[in-house]
Each structure stands twice: as C-alpha cells, then as structure tokens.
Amino acid sequence: MKSRIKLTITYIIPFVLLLVSGFQLFLQPTFLNTNDTATMEALLDGTAREPISGFYFQGGAISQMLLTEKILKEIEDPSLPNDSQPEEIKNRLGRVLLGQRLQIFFYVFLAALSLTSFLSLYFRAFFYTFLNRILYFFGFIHGLFSMPNIALAGASSGRMEDLFWVIPSLFLAFAWIIGMVYLMFSIGKLFSKDDADRFYSLKNLREDESEFRSEGNRNNSFVTVLLHFLGIVALGTLIGNIVYIPLFVLQKNYSEPFGILIAGAVVAVSAFYIRNYLKFGKSPELSTYQNLALGISYLQVRFIRIALMILLVLVLVVVFILFLFNLLTINFGILESLFPSIDSRQNL
C-alpha cells in the first residue's frame, strides 16, 4: 500500500511541475499592495478604479520578453535622432532580454523534463531514476526560492487576514522541499531491476561493441599512435578552417540565420539519435509511438548528461585558473619580501 501511494505521488509530481512551468511562461501571480507608495504600478492598471490589495495574474515570461523586444525596437528606431538612443539603456535592455530568453528556455526545458520523467516512470525505462532525480532537484530549487517570496508577500500586505494563506503556504512549500529531498534519495528503489528493464540494451551498448574490436587495435604501436595524433591535428585544422571560422563569422554578422541553422542542426541530430535508439533498444512490448516517446526521453537523458559534463569541465577549468592565479600572487608576494628592490610585479 505504501509503495502504491509513493508511485501515485511520483506520477503526480511531473504534472505539478509542468503546470508550474506553464504558469511561469504564460501567467505569473503577483501580489499587489496598494499601501506601498514606492511604486506607481499599483495605480496604473489601465482602469479608472483604485485597485485592491491581493493577488493578480500578469503576463508570463513570454509576454514580458515580447514587451522588452518591443521597447528595445522602439529605442533602436533608425528614424530617431542619435541622441535619443541612449547606449546605456539599450545595453541594459539587451541584458534583460537575454535573461528573459534564458528564463523561457529553462521553463521549456523543465516542461519537457516533466513529460519525459513521467514517460520513463510510466513505461518503467531503466533511466527513470536519473531523469526524475534531476526533476526533483529543480522542484527542490523552486520550492526553496518560493518560501521567501511567500513570506515577503505576506509581510508587505500589512493585514492580519493574509496570515490565513501565508502560513499554510509556507508549510506547504516546506513539505514540498522535504518531499523532493526524500524522493531524490528513494526514487531508485521504486522499481526492481526486473520491472524496469526497457531500453536496457542501450546501457550496455558500449560493452557489446567492444566484442567486435580486434585484438590488434588494442595494442597499438608508437608509430600508429603518432599517425593517429597527426591525423587528428590535421582533421581538426581542416574542420576549424572550413566549419568553425565560417560559423563564427556567421553568428557575428547574421545572428538570426545562425540561430535558425543551429536549431535545425539540433533537430536533425536529435532525429538521427532517436532513430538509432529505436533501432538498437526498442522494447517489443510497446507500440511504435510508445517506443518513440521513450526514445525522446532517452535523448533528453543524453542532453542532460552532456550538459552536466560540460558544466563540470567549466568548473574545473575555472578552479584551475583561480588556483594558478592565487599561486602566482603568492609567489609574487614571496619574491617581493625576499627582494625589497622589487617594487611591483611590473618590474619583475
């Protein structure tokens, strides 16, 4: 009975986060406090009536991005004189627009992750643990950031009757956080290995391919390794001059066509990967569309793992650079203390 309740909860949570993503994209709840005279937005609601304190729904991230794009386009109107186009405001709006686009991308990603997490659970694919743990982590972050917003909204209202929704909302957010942490550690025990084995052949695909490698390829000589290295350098140089440099020039001078090109390339590669996943790992127990849904879910697993690997590499590079910089700073300090004639690092 306990496991059945837990399974039902794990089925519901992806749809809750999908609903949250949809609200953030299209509608955002906003607490309006008419007693707060620090902003005039409360008095400019487009009607002739004085607004009442409470919760209202305003446009989500998509409408806010469209509004920012409209304002930026009006500022950059070529018919306006140059002194009416302040560069500082345009740069600030550009940064705001970039942040809004990243926000939209995140919520679209969270919505897709919610669907694929549910599909991996429903069809009991072997990668359901990884996808749902990532989903619960984002759910934990969302609950963690929602608690201060709820407390600030209740405190800014200045009315005792608002405590009737503030306190239960805080308890609900706290219970949500505890539930996300619990599920992150216990989701791996939801199904047994025998019950969650669909697409399992993809997990050992690398080991299966190693059986077809000849023994001679594993014991390469120094000359063979050197030839491989030179071939990789030559191929990298060729690709850099033929592909990377033209792409860099394209994205610098033609940003919109470059974005369309990248999106089309991602879609084409995704379709190629899904085709291969279906070819090697489809389950005979499922229909074509069900296997296709699992293939898309597994594709998101690969994207997330690649993104995590890139993030880890970037963190290691940044840590190494900071360590090297601090080490050089310490060396400069030691040299300056040993040799007082060295006035600064520029004289070294």
PDB file of C-alpha atoms in Angstrom, residues 341-348:
ATOM      1  CA  SER A 341      64.257  46.134  -4.533  1.00  0.00           C
ATOM      2  CA  ILE A 342      61.328  44.703  -6.458  1.00  0.00           C
ATOM      3  CA  ASP A 343      58.758  47.481  -6.156  1.00  0.00           C
ATOM      4  CA  SER A 344      55.944  45.918  -8.112  1.00  0.00           C
ATOM      5  CA  ARG A 345      55.098  42.957 -10.267  1.00  0.00           C
ATOM      6  CA  GLN A 346      55.688  45.006 -13.388  1.00  0.00           C
ATOM      7  CA  ASN A 347      59.400  45.300 -12.552  1.00  0.00           C
ATOM      8  CA  LEU A 348      59.818  41.535 -12.261  1.00  0.00           C
TER       9      LEU A 348
END
